[in-house]
Amino acid sequence: MTFTEITELTESGQKTTEEKLMLLRKIRANLMDELHCKQQVVDQVDYMIYELKMEQKKNGTGGF
């Protein structure tokens, strides 16, 4: 979801300030969930890189 889409959602219709806040909080929570999932994948990839570098050093091969 882009910032423009979020802005359009909060500006469309006859939403009260409280409804807009609730919507923004829900969007934020969803974005944070996505961020945490992506961070886990990044962490796993980082660990795989680390393992490969350690294996490379152990075997005395070049690279990276």
CHARMM-style PDB file with segment names, atoms N, HN, CA, C and O in Angstrom:
ATOM      1  N   MET     1       0.848  -1.170   0.000  1.00  0.00      PROA
ATOM      2  CA  MET     1       0.000   0.000   0.000  1.00  0.00      PROA
ATOM      3  C   MET     1       0.895   1.235   0.000  1.00  0.00      PROA
ATOM      4  O   MET     1       1.827   1.345   0.796  1.00  0.00      PROA
ATOM      5  N   THR     2       0.597   2.149  -0.895  1.00  0.00      PROA
ATOM      6  HN  THR     2      -0.160   2.060  -1.542  1.00  0.00      PROA
ATOM      7  CA  THR     2       1.402   3.362  -0.995  1.00  0.00      PROA
ATOM      8  C   THR     2       0.822   4.453  -0.097  1.00  0.00      PROA
ATOM      9  O   THR     2      -0.319   4.373   0.359  1.00  0.00      PROA
ATOM     10  N   PHE     3       1.641   5.468   0.141  1.00  0.00      PROA
ATOM     11  HN  PHE     3       2.568   5.533  -0.229  1.00  0.00      PROA
ATOM     12  CA  PHE     3       1.182   6.585   0.958  1.00  0.00      PROA
ATOM     13  C   PHE     3       0.004   7.286   0.288  1.00  0.00      PROA
ATOM     14  O   PHE     3      -0.914   7.739   0.971  1.00  0.00      PROA
ATOM     15  N   THR     4       0.022   7.378  -1.036  1.00  0.00      PROA
ATOM     16  HN  THR     4       0.769   7.010  -1.591  1.00  0.00      PROA
ATOM     17  CA  THR     4      -1.087   7.994  -1.777  1.00  0.00      PROA
ATOM     18  C   THR     4      -2.381   7.218  -1.553  1.00  0.00      PROA
ATOM     19  O   THR     4      -3.438   7.813  -1.344  1.00  0.00      PROA
ATOM     20  N   GLU     5      -2.298   5.892  -1.597  1.00  0.00      PROA
ATOM     21  HN  GLU     5      -1.439   5.408  -1.767  1.00  0.00      PROA
ATOM     22  CA  GLU     5      -3.484   5.063  -1.360  1.00  0.00      PROA
ATOM     23  C   GLU     5      -4.010   5.258   0.059  1.00  0.00      PROA
ATOM     24  O   GLU     5      -5.220   5.329   0.276  1.00  0.00      PROA
ATOM     25  N   ILE     6      -3.104   5.342   1.011  1.00  0.00      PROA
ATOM     26  HN  ILE     6      -2.122   5.284   0.834  1.00  0.00      PROA
ATOM     27  CA  ILE     6      -3.508   5.547   2.398  1.00  0.00      PROA
ATOM     28  C   ILE     6      -4.190   6.902   2.550  1.00  0.00      PROA
ATOM     29  O   ILE     6      -5.214   7.021   3.222  1.00  0.00      PROA
ATOM     30  N   THR     7      -3.613   7.918   1.922  1.00  0.00      PROA
ATOM     31  HN  THR     7      -2.780   7.822   1.376  1.00  0.00      PROA
ATOM     32  CA  THR     7      -4.201   9.263   1.977  1.00  0.00      PROA
ATOM     33  C   THR     7      -5.593   9.262   1.366  1.00  0.00      PROA
ATOM     34  O   THR     7      -6.516   9.858   1.921  1.00  0.00      PROA
ATOM     35  N   GLU     8      -5.751   8.603   0.237  1.00  0.00      PROA
ATOM     36  HN  GLU     8      -5.001   8.119  -0.214  1.00  0.00      PROA
ATOM     37  CA  GLU     8      -7.061   8.527  -0.416  1.00  0.00      PROA
ATOM     38  C   GLU     8      -8.079   7.825   0.470  1.00  0.00      PROA
ATOM     39  O   GLU     8      -9.235   8.243   0.534  1.00  0.00      PROA
ATOM     40  N   LEU     9      -7.663   6.763   1.154  1.00  0.00      PROA
ATOM     41  HN  LEU     9      -6.724   6.423   1.102  1.00  0.00      PROA
ATOM     42  CA  LEU     9      -8.571   6.038   2.041  1.00  0.00      PROA
ATOM     43  C   LEU     9      -9.057   6.921   3.190  1.00  0.00      PROA
ATOM     44  O   LEU     9     -10.232   6.893   3.557  1.00  0.00      PROA
ATOM     45  N   THR    10      -8.149   7.691   3.740  1.00  0.00      PROA
ATOM     46  HN  THR    10      -7.195   7.713   3.442  1.00  0.00      PROA
ATOM     47  CA  THR    10      -8.523   8.502   4.904  1.00  0.00      PROA
ATOM     48  C   THR    10      -9.284   9.759   4.503  1.00  0.00      PROA
ATOM     49  O   THR    10     -10.008  10.329   5.318  1.00  0.00      PROA
ATOM     50  N   GLU    11      -9.128  10.194   3.260  1.00  0.00      PROA
ATOM     51  HN  GLU    11      -8.539   9.731   2.598  1.00  0.00      PROA
ATOM     52  CA  GLU    11      -9.817  11.410   2.823  1.00  0.00      PROA
ATOM     53  C   GLU    11     -11.141  11.141   2.128  1.00  0.00      PROA
ATOM     54  O   GLU    11     -11.949  12.054   1.955  1.00  0.00      PROA
ATOM     55  N   SER    12     -11.369   9.894   1.729  1.00  0.00      PROA
ATOM     56  HN  SER    12     -10.713   9.153   1.870  1.00  0.00      PROA
ATOM     57  CA  SER    12     -12.608   9.578   1.021  1.00  0.00      PROA
ATOM     58  C   SER    12     -13.757   9.359   2.005  1.00  0.00      PROA
ATOM     59  O   SER    12     -13.551   8.885   3.122  1.00  0.00      PROA
ATOM     60  N   GLY    13     -14.940   9.702   1.584  1.00  0.00      PROA
ATOM     61  HN  GLY    13     -15.108  10.087   0.677  1.00  0.00      PROA
ATOM     62  CA  GLY    13     -16.124   9.451   2.396  1.00  0.00      PROA
ATOM     63  C   GLY    13     -16.274  10.399   3.561  1.00  0.00      PROA
ATOM     64  O   GLY    13     -15.578  11.410   3.661  1.00  0.00      PROA
ATOM     65  N   GLN    14     -17.190  10.056   4.433  1.00  0.00      PROA
ATOM     66  HN  GLN    14     -17.756   9.235   4.351  1.00  0.00      PROA
ATOM     67  CA  GLN    14     -17.528  10.886   5.588  1.00  0.00      PROA
ATOM     68  C   GLN    14     -17.003  10.252   6.869  1.00  0.00      PROA
ATOM     69  O   GLN    14     -17.761  10.007   7.807  1.00  0.00      PROA
ATOM     70  N   LYS    15     -15.716   9.994   6.902  1.00  0.00      PROA
ATOM     71  HN  LYS    15     -15.100  10.193   6.140  1.00  0.00      PROA
ATOM     72  CA  LYS    15     -15.133   9.357   8.081  1.00  0.00      PROA
ATOM     73  C   LYS    15     -14.870  10.392   9.174  1.00  0.00      PROA
ATOM     74  O   LYS    15     -14.439  11.515   8.910  1.00  0.00      PROA
ATOM     75  N   THR    16     -15.143   9.977  10.400  1.00  0.00      PROA
ATOM     76  HN  THR    16     -15.493   9.065  10.615  1.00  0.00      PROA
ATOM     77  CA  THR    16     -14.817  10.844  11.532  1.00  0.00      PROA
ATOM     78  C   THR    16     -13.320  10.746  11.815  1.00  0.00      PROA
ATOM     79  O   THR    16     -12.636   9.855  11.312  1.00  0.00      PROA
ATOM     80  N   THR    17     -12.834  11.659  12.612  1.00  0.00      PROA
ATOM     81  HN  THR    17     -13.390  12.383  13.021  1.00  0.00      PROA
ATOM     82  CA  THR    17     -11.429  11.620  12.989  1.00  0.00      PROA
ATOM     83  C   THR    17     -11.103  10.304  13.686  1.00  0.00      PROA
ATOM     84  O   THR    17     -10.046   9.722  13.443  1.00  0.00      PROA
ATOM     85  N   GLU    18     -11.987   9.836  14.537  1.00  0.00      PROA
ATOM     86  HN  GLU    18     -12.845  10.309  14.735  1.00  0.00      PROA
ATOM     87  CA  GLU    18     -11.759   8.568  15.242  1.00  0.00      PROA
ATOM     88  C   GLU    18     -11.697   7.397  14.265  1.00  0.00      PROA
ATOM     89  O   GLU    18     -10.862   6.507  14.424  1.00  0.00      PROA
ATOM     90  N   GLU    19     -12.565   7.386  13.261  1.00  0.00      PROA
ATOM     91  HN  GLU    19     -13.244   8.109  13.131  1.00  0.00      PROA
ATOM     92  CA  GLU    19     -12.552   6.323  12.253  1.00  0.00      PROA
ATOM     93  C   GLU    19     -11.251   6.358  11.447  1.00  0.00      PROA
ATOM     94  O   GLU    19     -10.679   5.316  11.128  1.00  0.00      PROA
ATOM     95  N   LYS    20     -10.797   7.558  11.124  1.00  0.00      PROA
ATOM     96  HN  LYS    20     -11.261   8.405  11.383  1.00  0.00      PROA
ATOM     97  CA  LYS    20      -9.536   7.700  10.392  1.00  0.00      PROA
ATOM     98  C   LYS    20      -8.368   7.193  11.230  1.00  0.00      PROA
ATOM     99  O   LYS    20      -7.479   6.514  10.716  1.00  0.00      PROA
ATOM    100  N   LEU    21      -8.370   7.522  12.518  1.00  0.00      PROA
ATOM    101  HN  LEU    21      -9.093   8.073  12.936  1.00  0.00      PROA
ATOM    102  CA  LEU    21      -7.312   7.044  13.402  1.00  0.00      PROA
ATOM    103  C   LEU    21      -7.313   5.527  13.494  1.00  0.00      PROA
ATOM    104  O   LEU    21      -6.254   4.900  13.455  1.00  0.00      PROA
ATOM    105  N   MET    22      -8.480   4.942  13.616  1.00  0.00      PROA
ATOM    106  HN  MET    22      -9.340   5.451  13.648  1.00  0.00      PROA
ATOM    107  CA  MET    22      -8.591   3.479  13.686  1.00  0.00      PROA
ATOM    108  C   MET    22      -8.057   2.844  12.401  1.00  0.00      PROA
ATOM    109  O   MET    22      -7.326   1.855  12.449  1.00  0.00      PROA
ATOM    110  N   LEU    23      -8.424   3.416  11.260  1.00  0.00      PROA
ATOM    111  HN  LEU    23      -9.018   4.220  11.222  1.00  0.00      PROA
ATOM    112  CA  LEU    23      -7.974   2.903   9.976  1.00  0.00      PROA
ATOM    113  C   LEU    23      -6.449   3.008   9.861  1.00  0.00      PROA
ATOM    114  O   LEU    23      -5.785   2.060   9.444  1.00  0.00      PROA
ATOM    115  N   LEU    24      -5.910   4.155  10.232  1.00  0.00      PROA
ATOM    116  HN  LEU    24      -6.449   4.926  10.571  1.00  0.00      PROA
ATOM    117  CA  LEU    24      -4.461   4.344  10.159  1.00  0.00      PROA
ATOM    118  C   LEU    24      -3.726   3.409  11.103  1.00  0.00      PROA
ATOM    119  O   LEU    24      -2.654   2.907  10.764  1.00  0.00      PROA
ATOM    120  N   ARG    25      -4.277   3.170  12.266  1.00  0.00      PROA
ATOM    121  HN  ARG    25      -5.148   3.577  12.542  1.00  0.00      PROA
ATOM    122  CA  ARG    25      -3.648   2.233  13.212  1.00  0.00      PROA
ATOM    123  C   ARG    25      -3.650   0.811  12.659  1.00  0.00      PROA
ATOM    124  O   ARG    25      -2.680   0.071  12.819  1.00  0.00      PROA
ATOM    125  N   LYS    26      -4.746   0.439  12.009  1.00  0.00      PROA
ATOM    126  HN  LYS    26      -5.534   1.040  11.879  1.00  0.00      PROA
ATOM    127  CA  LYS    26      -4.839  -0.894  11.411  1.00  0.00      PROA
ATOM    128  C   LYS    26      -3.835  -1.038  10.265  1.00  0.00      PROA
ATOM    129  O   LYS    26      -3.157  -2.058  10.148  1.00  0.00      PROA
ATOM    130  N   ILE    27      -3.749  -0.014   9.430  1.00  0.00      PROA
ATOM    131  HN  ILE    27      -4.300   0.815   9.525  1.00  0.00      PROA
ATOM    132  CA  ILE    27      -2.790  -0.036   8.322  1.00  0.00      PROA
ATOM    133  C   ILE    27      -1.373  -0.135   8.867  1.00  0.00      PROA
ATOM    134  O   ILE    27      -0.560  -0.908   8.361  1.00  0.00      PROA
ATOM    135  N   ARG    28      -1.078   0.648   9.900  1.00  0.00      PROA
ATOM    136  HN  ARG    28      -1.739   1.276  10.311  1.00  0.00      PROA
ATOM    137  CA  ARG    28       0.251   0.644  10.501  1.00  0.00      PROA
ATOM    138  C   ARG    28       0.593  -0.740  11.055  1.00  0.00      PROA
ATOM    139  O   ARG    28       1.703  -1.235  10.858  1.00  0.00      PROA
ATOM    140  N   ALA    29      -0.349  -1.351  11.738  1.00  0.00      PROA
ATOM    141  HN  ALA    29      -1.251  -0.948  11.899  1.00  0.00      PROA
ATOM    142  CA  ALA    29      -0.118  -2.678  12.309  1.00  0.00      PROA
ATOM    143  C   ALA    29       0.181  -3.692  11.198  1.00  0.00      PROA
ATOM    144  O   ALA    29       1.077  -4.526  11.334  1.00  0.00      PROA
ATOM    145  N   ASN    30      -0.567  -3.613  10.116  1.00  0.00      PROA
ATOM    146  HN  ASN    30      -1.295  -2.936  10.006  1.00  0.00      PROA
ATOM    147  CA  ASN    30      -0.327  -4.523   8.990  1.00  0.00      PROA
ATOM    148  C   ASN    30       1.048  -4.290   8.373  1.00  0.00      PROA
ATOM    149  O   ASN    30       1.755  -5.242   8.042  1.00  0.00      PROA
ATOM    150  N   LEU    31       1.419  -3.035   8.221  1.00  0.00      PROA
ATOM    151  HN  LEU    31       0.844  -2.261   8.490  1.00  0.00      PROA
ATOM    152  CA  LEU    31       2.733  -2.717   7.674  1.00  0.00      PROA
ATOM    153  C   LEU    31       3.850  -3.225   8.584  1.00  0.00      PROA
ATOM    154  O   LEU    31       4.865  -3.731   8.104  1.00  0.00      PROA
ATOM    155  N   MET    32       3.665  -3.091   9.880  1.00  0.00      PROA
ATOM    156  HN  MET    32       2.842  -2.680  10.270  1.00  0.00      PROA
ATOM    157  CA  MET    32       4.670  -3.576  10.830  1.00  0.00      PROA
ATOM    158  C   MET    32       4.799  -5.098  10.766  1.00  0.00      PROA
ATOM    159  O   MET    32       5.904  -5.633  10.849  1.00  0.00      PROA
ATOM    160  N   ASP    33       3.666  -5.796  10.618  1.00  0.00      PROA
ATOM    161  HN  ASP    33       2.768  -5.362  10.550  1.00  0.00      PROA
ATOM    162  CA  ASP    33       3.706  -7.252  10.459  1.00  0.00      PROA
ATOM    163  C   ASP    33       4.508  -7.642   9.217  1.00  0.00      PROA
ATOM    164  O   ASP    33       5.339  -8.550   9.259  1.00  0.00      PROA
ATOM    165  N   GLU    34       4.243  -6.936   8.104  1.00  0.00      PROA
ATOM    166  HN  GLU    34       3.568  -6.199   8.070  1.00  0.00      PROA
ATOM    167  CA  GLU    34       4.974  -7.203   6.870  1.00  0.00      PROA
ATOM    168  C   GLU    34       6.467  -6.933   7.061  1.00  0.00      PROA
ATOM    169  O   GLU    34       7.311  -7.702   6.601  1.00  0.00      PROA
ATOM    170  N   LEU    35       6.776  -5.841   7.737  1.00  0.00      PROA
ATOM    171  HN  LEU    35       6.090  -5.216   8.110  1.00  0.00      PROA
ATOM    172  CA  LEU    35       8.160  -5.473   7.989  1.00  0.00      PROA
ATOM    173  C   LEU    35       8.877  -6.551   8.803  1.00  0.00      PROA
ATOM    174  O   LEU    35      10.013  -6.910   8.495  1.00  0.00      PROA
ATOM    175  N   HSD    36       8.222  -7.061   9.831  1.00  0.00      PROA
ATOM    176  HN  HSD    36       7.299  -6.769  10.082  1.00  0.00      PROA
ATOM    177  CA  HSD    36       8.819  -8.102  10.661  1.00  0.00      PROA
ATOM    178  C   HSD    36       9.066  -9.380   9.860  1.00  0.00      PROA
ATOM    179  O   HSD    36      10.097 -10.034  10.021  1.00  0.00      PROA
ATOM    180  N   CYS    37       8.125  -9.725   9.007  1.00  0.00      PROA
ATOM    181  HN  CYS    37       7.288  -9.194   8.876  1.00  0.00      PROA
ATOM    182  CA  CYS    37       8.304 -10.917   8.164  1.00  0.00      PROA
ATOM    183  C   CYS    37       9.486 -10.736   7.221  1.00  0.00      PROA
ATOM    184  O   CYS    37      10.303 -11.644   7.064  1.00  0.00      PROA
ATOM    185  N   LYS    38       9.577  -9.579   6.599  1.00  0.00      PROA
ATOM    186  HN  LYS    38       8.913  -8.842   6.726  1.00  0.00      PROA
ATOM    187  CA  LYS    38      10.689  -9.298   5.688  1.00  0.00      PROA
ATOM    188  C   LYS    38      12.012  -9.300   6.450  1.00  0.00      PROA
ATOM    189  O   LYS    38      13.020  -9.789   5.939  1.00  0.00      PROA
ATOM    190  N   GLN    39      12.017  -8.756   7.668  1.00  0.00      PROA
ATOM    191  HN  GLN    39      11.199  -8.358   8.083  1.00  0.00      PROA
ATOM    192  CA  GLN    39      13.237  -8.721   8.466  1.00  0.00      PROA
ATOM    193  C   GLN    39      13.709 -10.134   8.792  1.00  0.00      PROA
ATOM    194  O   GLN    39      14.911 -10.399   8.804  1.00  0.00      PROA
ATOM    195  N   GLN    40      12.777 -11.035   9.054  1.00  0.00      PROA
ATOM    196  HN  GLN    40      11.800 -10.820   9.044  1.00  0.00      PROA
ATOM    197  CA  GLN    40      13.151 -12.424   9.328  1.00  0.00      PROA
ATOM    198  C   GLN    40      13.838 -13.047   8.123  1.00  0.00      PROA
ATOM    199  O   GLN    40      14.820 -13.774   8.272  1.00  0.00      PROA
ATOM    200  N   VAL    41      13.326 -12.764   6.931  1.00  0.00      PROA
ATOM    201  HN  VAL    41      12.528 -12.173   6.810  1.00  0.00      PROA
ATOM    202  CA  VAL    41      13.937 -13.303   5.713  1.00  0.00      PROA
ATOM    203  C   VAL    41      15.338 -12.714   5.527  1.00  0.00      PROA
ATOM    204  O   VAL    41      16.277 -13.432   5.186  1.00  0.00      PROA
ATOM    205  N   VAL    42      15.474 -11.402   5.753  1.00  0.00      PROA
ATOM    206  HN  VAL    42      14.711 -10.818   6.030  1.00  0.00      PROA
ATOM    207  CA  VAL    42      16.786 -10.761   5.649  1.00  0.00      PROA
ATOM    208  C   VAL    42      17.764 -11.403   6.633  1.00  0.00      PROA
ATOM    209  O   VAL    42      18.910 -11.683   6.281  1.00  0.00      PROA
ATOM    210  N   ASP    43      17.315 -11.633   7.856  1.00  0.00      PROA
ATOM    211  HN  ASP    43      16.384 -11.406   8.142  1.00  0.00      PROA
ATOM    212  CA  ASP    43      18.167 -12.263   8.868  1.00  0.00      PROA
ATOM    213  C   ASP    43      18.602 -13.663   8.430  1.00  0.00      PROA
ATOM    214  O   ASP    43      19.755 -14.048   8.626  1.00  0.00      PROA
ATOM    215  N   GLN    44      17.688 -14.413   7.845  1.00  0.00      PROA
ATOM    216  HN  GLN    44      16.751 -14.100   7.686  1.00  0.00      PROA
ATOM    217  CA  GLN    44      18.017 -15.760   7.383  1.00  0.00      PROA
ATOM    218  C   GLN    44      19.030 -15.723   6.245  1.00  0.00      PROA
ATOM    219  O   GLN    44      19.956 -16.534   6.207  1.00  0.00      PROA
ATOM    220  N   VAL    45      18.855 -14.784   5.319  1.00  0.00      PROA
ATOM    221  HN  VAL    45      18.103 -14.125   5.350  1.00  0.00      PROA
ATOM    222  CA  VAL    45      19.798 -14.643   4.213  1.00  0.00      PROA
ATOM    223  C   VAL    45      21.166 -14.218   4.752  1.00  0.00      PROA
ATOM    224  O   VAL    45      22.196 -14.736   4.319  1.00  0.00      PROA
ATOM    225  N   ASP    46      21.172 -13.283   5.690  1.00  0.00      PROA
ATOM    226  HN  ASP    46      20.336 -12.862   6.041  1.00  0.00      PROA
ATOM    227  CA  ASP    46      22.435 -12.865   6.308  1.00  0.00      PROA
ATOM    228  C   ASP    46      23.153 -14.049   6.953  1.00  0.00      PROA
ATOM    229  O   ASP    46      24.372 -14.177   6.845  1.00  0.00      PROA
ATOM    230  N   TYR    47      22.397 -14.903   7.616  1.00  0.00      PROA
ATOM    231  HN  TYR    47      21.407 -14.798   7.703  1.00  0.00      PROA
ATOM    232  CA  TYR    47      23.009 -16.068   8.253  1.00  0.00      PROA
ATOM    233  C   TYR    47      23.571 -17.034   7.215  1.00  0.00      PROA
ATOM    234  O   TYR    47      24.639 -17.614   7.411  1.00  0.00      PROA
ATOM    235  N   MET    48      22.855 -17.201   6.123  1.00  0.00      PROA
ATOM    236  HN  MET    48      21.988 -16.730   5.963  1.00  0.00      PROA
ATOM    237  CA  MET    48      23.348 -18.074   5.054  1.00  0.00      PROA
ATOM    238  C   MET    48      24.654 -17.518   4.479  1.00  0.00      PROA
ATOM    239  O   MET    48      25.583 -18.275   4.196  1.00  0.00      PROA
ATOM    240  N   ILE    49      24.721 -16.197   4.309  1.00  0.00      PROA
ATOM    241  HN  ILE    49      23.966 -15.582   4.539  1.00  0.00      PROA
ATOM    242  CA  ILE    49      25.945 -15.564   3.825  1.00  0.00      PROA
ATOM    243  C   ILE    49      27.078 -15.819   4.815  1.00  0.00      PROA
ATOM    244  O   ILE    49      28.189 -16.177   4.423  1.00  0.00      PROA
ATOM    245  N   TYR    50      26.788 -15.634   6.084  1.00  0.00      PROA
ATOM    246  HN  TYR    50      25.885 -15.344   6.402  1.00  0.00      PROA
ATOM    247  CA  TYR    50      27.790 -15.868   7.126  1.00  0.00      PROA
ATOM    248  C   TYR    50      28.306 -17.308   7.077  1.00  0.00      PROA
ATOM    249  O   TYR    50      29.513 -17.549   7.126  1.00  0.00      PROA
ATOM    250  N   GLU    51      27.375 -18.261   6.980  1.00  0.00      PROA
ATOM    251  HN  GLU    51      26.395 -18.066   6.941  1.00  0.00      PROA
ATOM    252  CA  GLU    51      27.776 -19.670   6.931  1.00  0.00      PROA
ATOM    253  C   GLU    51      28.671 -19.953   5.730  1.00  0.00      PROA
ATOM    254  O   GLU    51      29.671 -20.660   5.853  1.00  0.00      PROA
ATOM    255  N   LEU    52      28.319 -19.409   4.579  1.00  0.00      PROA
ATOM    256  HN  LEU    52      27.506 -18.834   4.480  1.00  0.00      PROA
ATOM    257  CA  LEU    52      29.113 -19.641   3.378  1.00  0.00      PROA
ATOM    258  C   LEU    52      30.502 -19.020   3.501  1.00  0.00      PROA
ATOM    259  O   LEU    52      31.490 -19.608   3.060  1.00  0.00      PROA
ATOM    260  N   LYS    53      30.576 -17.840   4.097  1.00  0.00      PROA
ATOM    261  HN  LYS    53      29.774 -17.362   4.455  1.00  0.00      PROA
ATOM    262  CA  LYS    53      31.886 -17.212   4.306  1.00  0.00      PROA
ATOM    263  C   LYS    53      32.746 -18.037   5.255  1.00  0.00      PROA
ATOM    264  O   LYS    53      33.948 -18.189   5.036  1.00  0.00      PROA
ATOM    265  N   MET    54      32.131 -18.568   6.311  1.00  0.00      PROA
ATOM    266  HN  MET    54      31.155 -18.444   6.489  1.00  0.00      PROA
ATOM    267  CA  MET    54      32.879 -19.394   7.257  1.00  0.00      PROA
ATOM    268  C   MET    54      33.366 -20.674   6.588  1.00  0.00      PROA
ATOM    269  O   MET    54      34.492 -21.113   6.826  1.00  0.00      PROA
ATOM    270  N   GLU    55      32.530 -21.267   5.763  1.00  0.00      PROA
ATOM    271  HN  GLU    55      31.616 -20.911   5.570  1.00  0.00      PROA
ATOM    272  CA  GLU    55      32.911 -22.481   5.036  1.00  0.00      PROA
ATOM    273  C   GLU    55      34.052 -22.181   4.077  1.00  0.00      PROA
ATOM    274  O   GLU    55      34.977 -22.977   3.918  1.00  0.00      PROA
ATOM    275  N   GLN    56      33.966 -21.006   3.435  1.00  0.00      PROA
ATOM    276  HN  GLN    56      33.214 -20.359   3.565  1.00  0.00      PROA
ATOM    277  CA  GLN    56      34.998 -20.584   2.502  1.00  0.00      PROA
ATOM    278  C   GLN    56      36.339 -20.413   3.218  1.00  0.00      PROA
ATOM    279  O   GLN    56      37.374 -20.848   2.713  1.00  0.00      PROA
ATOM    280  N   LYS    57      36.320 -19.786   4.385  1.00  0.00      PROA
ATOM    281  HN  LYS    57      35.480 -19.433   4.796  1.00  0.00      PROA
ATOM    282  CA  LYS    57      37.556 -19.598   5.151  1.00  0.00      PROA
ATOM    283  C   LYS    57      38.130 -20.950   5.591  1.00  0.00      PROA
ATOM    284  O   LYS    57      39.339 -21.176   5.558  1.00  0.00      PROA
ATOM    285  N   LYS    58      37.225 -21.832   6.000  1.00  0.00      PROA
ATOM    286  HN  LYS    58      36.243 -21.649   6.027  1.00  0.00      PROA
ATOM    287  CA  LYS    58      37.641 -23.162   6.461  1.00  0.00      PROA
ATOM    288  C   LYS    58      38.318 -23.943   5.341  1.00  0.00      PROA
ATOM    289  O   LYS    58      39.290 -24.666   5.562  1.00  0.00      PROA
ATOM    290  N   ASN    59      37.779 -23.778   4.129  1.00  0.00      PROA
ATOM    291  HN  ASN    59      36.990 -23.191   3.950  1.00  0.00      PROA
ATOM    292  CA  ASN    59      38.321 -24.503   2.980  1.00  0.00      PROA
ATOM    293  C   ASN    59      39.469 -23.767   2.297  1.00  0.00      PROA
ATOM    294  O   ASN    59      40.125 -24.310   1.409  1.00  0.00      PROA
ATOM    295  N   GLY    60      39.705 -22.522   2.723  1.00  0.00      PROA
ATOM    296  HN  GLY    60      39.171 -22.081   3.445  1.00  0.00      PROA
ATOM    297  CA  GLY    60      40.807 -21.755   2.154  1.00  0.00      PROA
ATOM    298  C   GLY    60      40.587 -21.294   0.729  1.00  0.00      PROA
ATOM    299  O   GLY    60      41.543 -21.079  -0.017  1.00  0.00      PROA
ATOM    300  N   THR    61      39.317 -21.139   0.346  1.00  0.00      PROA
ATOM    301  HN  THR    61      38.540 -21.314   0.951  1.00  0.00      PROA
ATOM    302  CA  THR    61      39.018 -20.689  -1.024  1.00  0.00      PROA
ATOM    303  C   THR    61      38.756 -19.189  -1.013  1.00  0.00      PROA
ATOM    304  O   THR    61      38.461 -18.612   0.033  1.00  0.00      PROA
ATOM    305  N   GLY    62      38.865 -18.564  -2.174  1.00  0.00      PROA
ATOM    306  HN  GLY    62      39.105 -19.033  -3.024  1.00  0.00      PROA
ATOM    307  CA  GLY    62      38.660 -17.115  -2.306  1.00  0.00      PROA
ATOM    308  C   GLY    62      37.198 -16.773  -2.501  1.00  0.00      PROA
ATOM    309  O   GLY    62      36.315 -17.592  -2.245  1.00  0.00      PROA
ATOM    310  N   GLY    63      36.957 -15.586  -2.947  1.00  0.00      PROA
ATOM    311  HN  GLY    63      37.674 -14.921  -3.155  1.00  0.00      PROA
ATOM    312  CA  GLY    63      35.595 -15.148  -3.222  1.00  0.00      PROA
ATOM    313  C   GLY    63      35.166 -14.025  -2.328  1.00  0.00      PROA
ATOM    314  O   GLY    63      35.970 -13.468  -1.580  1.00  0.00      PROA
ATOM    315  N   PHE    64      33.910 -13.694  -2.401  1.00  0.00      PROA
ATOM    316  HN  PHE    64      33.258 -14.146  -3.009  1.00  0.00      PROA
ATOM    317  CA  PHE    64      33.282 -12.605  -1.644  1.00  0.00      PROA
ATOM    318  C   PHE    64      34.229 -11.472  -1.544  1.00  0.00      PROA
ATOM    319  OT1 PHE    64      33.904 -10.447  -0.946  1.00  0.00      PROA
TER     320      PHE     64
END
